[in-house]
Amino acid sequence: MRTLVHAIGRRAVALLLLVGVLGCGRSETPLTLVFTPSRDPTALKEAADAFAKTLAEISGVPVRALVASDYAGVIEALRSKRVELAFVHPVGYVLANREAGCRILVRDVWGGKTAYTARFYVRKDRGLQRLEDLRGKTVAFVDPASSSGYIYPMVLLIKQGLVRERDPKTFFKDALFSGTHEAALQAVLHGRVDAAASFDKAPELHLKDPALIAQIGFVGETPEIPEAGICVRPGVPEETAAKLKRALLSIKAPEHAALLKQIYDIDGFIEADDRDYQPVRDAMEIMNLNPPK
C-alpha cells in the first residue's frame, strides 16, 4: 500500500495559501502558524488572521497565519521548515512528530470535551440502519490523512471484518475523498453518496439548519479520538514556545469565545502531552501508516 508519507513527500509547499501577515511593531521575523483545512480554506482565512493577531498580542511573539490547501500540505510545510507552528488534527500531529520532530503545545477543548468520535452519516429516509447495510453502497471520506474523516472510520470497518486489505472498495461500491467535512455531509444530503465519514458534531457545525440536520442519522461510531491541538517544530527557542503556550492557554471564553468559534468552533485549550496520542498511533498501525520497525 502506498504510504501516507510517500503521498506527503510528493506534495509541494506551494499547496499552502498565504492568508495573512501580522506586523507586531517589531523587526523580528514572524513565526508562521499553519491551519489544517478541515473546513473551507477560504472561509477559514479571516478567522486565521484574527487568531494569529490575538496570539501575537498576548504572547508578544510576532505570528502570521497560513491556511493549507490540504492536510498533507501542513506536514510538508513543517518538515521543510517553512512554518514553525501548526493547528493539527490528531493524525496530523502524529505525522508532524514523526516526520518533523514536532511536539504538542496544547490540546483543543471542544464542546467541553477533549475527545470526540467519528461516525458514518446517512440520510434517514434511505433505510440504512447498520454498518453492514452500507455494503455495496457509496461513501465520501474527507482526506486520506483525516482522523475522523478516514483513519478511524476505516479502522472501525476493519475491526468489524467489513473491509479487507485496508481497501474500502472491498466493502463499498465506490469511495471518494471530498476534501472537507462539510462537502462530505453535503454529498450525503444531496444523494451523491450513500454515506459520509465525519466527526460527531459535524452536522450541527456544518449544516446548521435544524431541518437539514434532522434528515441525517448515523449507522456506526468509533471509539473516542483525542482532540487536535497546536504543535511546534524543533528550532523554536524554548522561551518563545513557553510564551506561546501561556498565551494559548489564556485564549478562552468568554473573552475570546467568538474568535474560537470562528476557527474550529472550539472552547479553548488545555495542557497536552505526546502520550495523549498513543491511541492515534495504534489506529495508524492498523492502517499501515507507521514506518517499518
Coordinates of C-alpha atoms in Angstrom, one line a residue, residues 19-236:
V19 CA -3.9 34.2 4.2
G20 CA -2.4 37.0 6.3
V21 CA 0.7 38.5 7.6
L22 CA 0.8 40.2 11.0
G23 CA 3.1 43.0 11.9
C24 CA 3.6 43.4 15.6
G25 CA 5.7 46.5 15.6
R26 CA 8.9 44.5 15.8
S27 CA 11.7 43.9 13.4
E28 CA 12.0 40.2 14.1
T29 CA 10.7 37.7 11.6
P30 CA 7.2 36.5 12.5
L31 CA 6.6 32.8 13.2
T32 CA 4.2 31.1 10.9
L33 CA 1.2 29.2 12.2
V34 CA -0.4 26.9 9.6
F35 CA -4.0 25.9 9.8
T36 CA -5.4 22.4 8.8
P37 CA -8.2 23.0 6.3
S38 CA -10.9 20.8 8.0
R39 CA -13.3 23.4 6.8
D40 CA -13.4 25.5 3.6
P41 CA -9.9 27.2 3.4
T42 CA -11.4 30.4 2.1
A43 CA -13.9 30.7 4.9
L44 CA -11.0 30.0 7.4
K45 CA -8.9 32.9 6.1
E46 CA -10.4 35.7 8.1
A47 CA -10.5 33.7 11.3
A48 CA -6.9 32.6 10.9
D49 CA -5.7 36.1 10.6
A50 CA -7.7 37.2 13.7
F51 CA -6.3 34.3 15.7
A52 CA -2.7 35.0 14.7
K53 CA -3.2 38.6 15.7
T54 CA -4.6 37.8 19.1
L55 CA -1.9 35.2 19.8
A56 CA 0.8 37.7 18.9
E57 CA -0.7 40.4 21.0
I58 CA -1.0 38.2 24.1
S59 CA 2.4 36.4 23.7
G60 CA 4.5 39.3 22.4
V61 CA 5.7 36.9 19.7
P62 CA 5.1 38.0 16.1
V63 CA 2.9 35.5 14.3
R64 CA 1.4 35.2 10.8
A65 CA -1.2 32.7 9.5
L66 CA -1.3 30.3 6.7
V67 CA -4.1 28.0 5.6
A68 CA -3.0 24.8 3.9
S69 CA -4.8 23.6 0.7
D70 CA -5.0 20.1 2.1
Y71 CA -3.9 18.0 5.1
A72 CA -0.7 16.8 3.6
G73 CA 0.5 20.4 3.0
V74 CA 0.6 21.0 6.7
I75 CA 3.1 18.2 7.3
E76 CA 5.2 19.1 4.3
A77 CA 5.4 22.7 5.5
L78 CA 6.6 21.6 8.9
R79 CA 9.0 19.1 7.6
S80 CA 10.5 21.6 5.1
K81 CA 10.8 24.2 7.9
R82 CA 8.7 26.7 6.1
V83 CA 6.4 27.1 9.2
E84 CA 7.1 26.9 12.9
L85 CA 3.6 26.1 14.3
A86 CA 0.6 24.2 13.2
F87 CA -3.0 23.6 14.1
V88 CA -3.0 19.8 13.6
H89 CA -5.7 17.2 13.7
P90 CA -4.8 14.0 15.7
V91 CA -3.2 12.0 12.9
G92 CA -1.6 15.2 11.7
Y93 CA 0.2 15.6 15.0
V94 CA 1.5 12.0 14.9
L95 CA 2.8 12.6 11.4
A96 CA 4.3 16.0 12.4
N97 CA 6.0 14.4 15.4
R98 CA 7.4 11.6 13.4
E99 CA 8.3 13.4 10.2
A100 CA 9.4 16.8 11.6
G101 CA 10.1 16.2 15.2
C102 CA 7.3 18.5 16.4
R103 CA 6.0 18.4 19.9
I104 CA 2.5 19.2 21.0
L105 CA 2.0 22.5 22.9
V106 CA -1.7 22.5 23.7
R107 CA -4.8 20.4 23.0
D108 CA -8.2 21.7 22.0
V109 CA -11.3 21.7 24.2
W110 CA -14.4 21.3 22.1
G111 CA -17.9 21.2 23.4
G112 CA -16.5 20.9 26.9
K113 CA -14.6 17.7 26.0
T114 CA -11.0 16.8 25.0
A115 CA -12.0 13.8 22.8
Y116 CA -14.6 13.2 20.0
T117 CA -15.8 10.3 17.8
A118 CA -16.2 9.6 14.1
R119 CA -19.4 8.4 12.5
F120 CA -20.8 7.1 9.2
Y121 CA -23.6 9.5 8.4
V122 CA -26.6 8.6 6.2
R123 CA -29.9 10.1 5.2
K124 CA -32.6 8.8 7.5
D125 CA -35.0 8.1 4.6
R126 CA -32.7 5.6 2.9
G127 CA -33.5 2.8 5.3
L128 CA -29.8 2.3 6.3
Q129 CA -29.6 1.3 10.0
R130 CA -26.4 -0.7 10.5
L131 CA -22.8 -0.6 9.2
E132 CA -23.5 -3.8 7.3
D133 CA -26.2 -2.0 5.4
L134 CA -23.5 0.1 3.7
R135 CA -22.1 -3.0 1.8
G136 CA -22.2 -2.2 -1.9
K137 CA -23.0 1.5 -1.3
T138 CA -21.0 4.6 -2.0
V139 CA -19.2 6.6 0.7
A140 CA -17.5 10.0 1.0
F141 CA -14.4 10.2 3.1
V142 CA -12.7 13.5 3.8
D143 CA -9.0 13.2 3.3
P144 CA -6.5 10.2 3.5
A145 CA -4.9 11.9 6.5
S146 CA -8.1 12.8 8.3
S147 CA -8.5 11.2 11.7
S148 CA -12.3 11.3 11.8
G149 CA -12.9 11.5 8.1
Y150 CA -10.9 8.4 7.1
I151 CA -8.4 6.7 9.5
Y152 CA -10.7 6.0 12.4
P153 CA -13.8 5.1 10.3
M154 CA -11.6 2.7 8.3
V155 CA -10.2 1.1 11.5
L156 CA -13.8 0.6 12.7
L157 CA -14.7 -1.3 9.4
I158 CA -11.5 -3.3 9.5
K159 CA -12.1 -4.4 13.1
Q160 CA -15.6 -5.5 12.3
G161 CA -14.4 -7.6 9.4
L162 CA -16.1 -5.5 6.8
V163 CA -13.1 -4.2 4.9
R164 CA -10.2 -6.3 3.7
E165 CA -6.6 -5.3 3.0
R166 CA -7.3 -1.7 4.1
D167 CA -9.2 -1.2 0.8
P168 CA -12.6 0.5 1.2
K169 CA -13.7 -0.9 -2.1
T170 CA -13.7 -4.4 -0.7
F171 CA -16.9 -3.2 1.1
F172 CA -18.2 -0.2 -0.6
K173 CA -19.2 0.1 -4.3
D174 CA -17.2 3.3 -4.5
A175 CA -15.3 5.6 -2.2
L176 CA -14.2 9.2 -2.8
F177 CA -12.4 12.0 -0.8
S178 CA -14.5 15.1 -0.6
G179 CA -11.7 17.4 0.8
T180 CA -13.7 18.9 3.7
H181 CA -16.2 17.6 6.3
E182 CA -18.9 19.9 5.0
A183 CA -18.5 18.6 1.5
A184 CA -18.8 15.1 2.7
L185 CA -22.1 15.8 4.5
Q186 CA -23.5 17.8 1.6
A187 CA -22.8 14.8 -0.7
V188 CA -24.9 12.6 1.6
L189 CA -27.6 15.2 2.0
H190 CA -28.0 15.7 -1.8
G191 CA -27.8 12.0 -2.6
R192 CA -24.5 12.0 -4.4
V193 CA -23.2 9.2 -2.0
D194 CA -25.0 6.9 0.5
A195 CA -22.8 7.6 3.5
A196 CA -20.1 10.0 4.7
A197 CA -17.4 9.7 7.4
S198 CA -17.1 12.7 9.7
F199 CA -16.9 13.7 13.3
D200 CA -19.7 13.6 15.9
K201 CA -20.6 17.3 15.8
A202 CA -20.3 17.7 12.1
P203 CA -24.0 18.1 11.2
E204 CA -24.5 20.8 13.8
L205 CA -21.4 22.6 12.8
H206 CA -21.6 22.4 9.1
L207 CA -25.3 22.0 8.2
K208 CA -26.6 24.4 10.9
D209 CA -30.2 24.3 9.7
P210 CA -32.3 22.1 12.1
A211 CA -34.4 20.9 9.1
L212 CA -31.3 19.6 7.3
I213 CA -29.8 18.2 10.5
A214 CA -33.0 16.3 11.1
Q215 CA -32.5 14.5 7.8
I216 CA -29.2 13.0 8.8
G217 CA -28.6 10.0 11.0
F218 CA -25.6 7.7 11.6
V219 CA -25.1 3.9 11.4
G220 CA -21.7 3.4 13.1
E221 CA -19.5 5.2 15.6
T222 CA -15.8 4.9 16.5
P223 CA -14.1 4.9 19.9
E224 CA -13.0 8.3 21.2
I225 CA -10.3 10.2 19.4
P226 CA -8.0 12.6 21.4
E227 CA -8.7 16.2 20.4
A228 CA -6.5 18.1 18.0
G229 CA -4.1 20.8 19.1
I230 CA -1.2 23.1 18.2
C231 CA 2.3 21.8 17.8
V232 CA 5.7 23.5 17.4
R233 CA 8.7 22.3 15.4
P234 CA 12.3 22.0 16.6
G235 CA 14.3 25.2 16.3
V236 CA 11.8 27.4 18.1

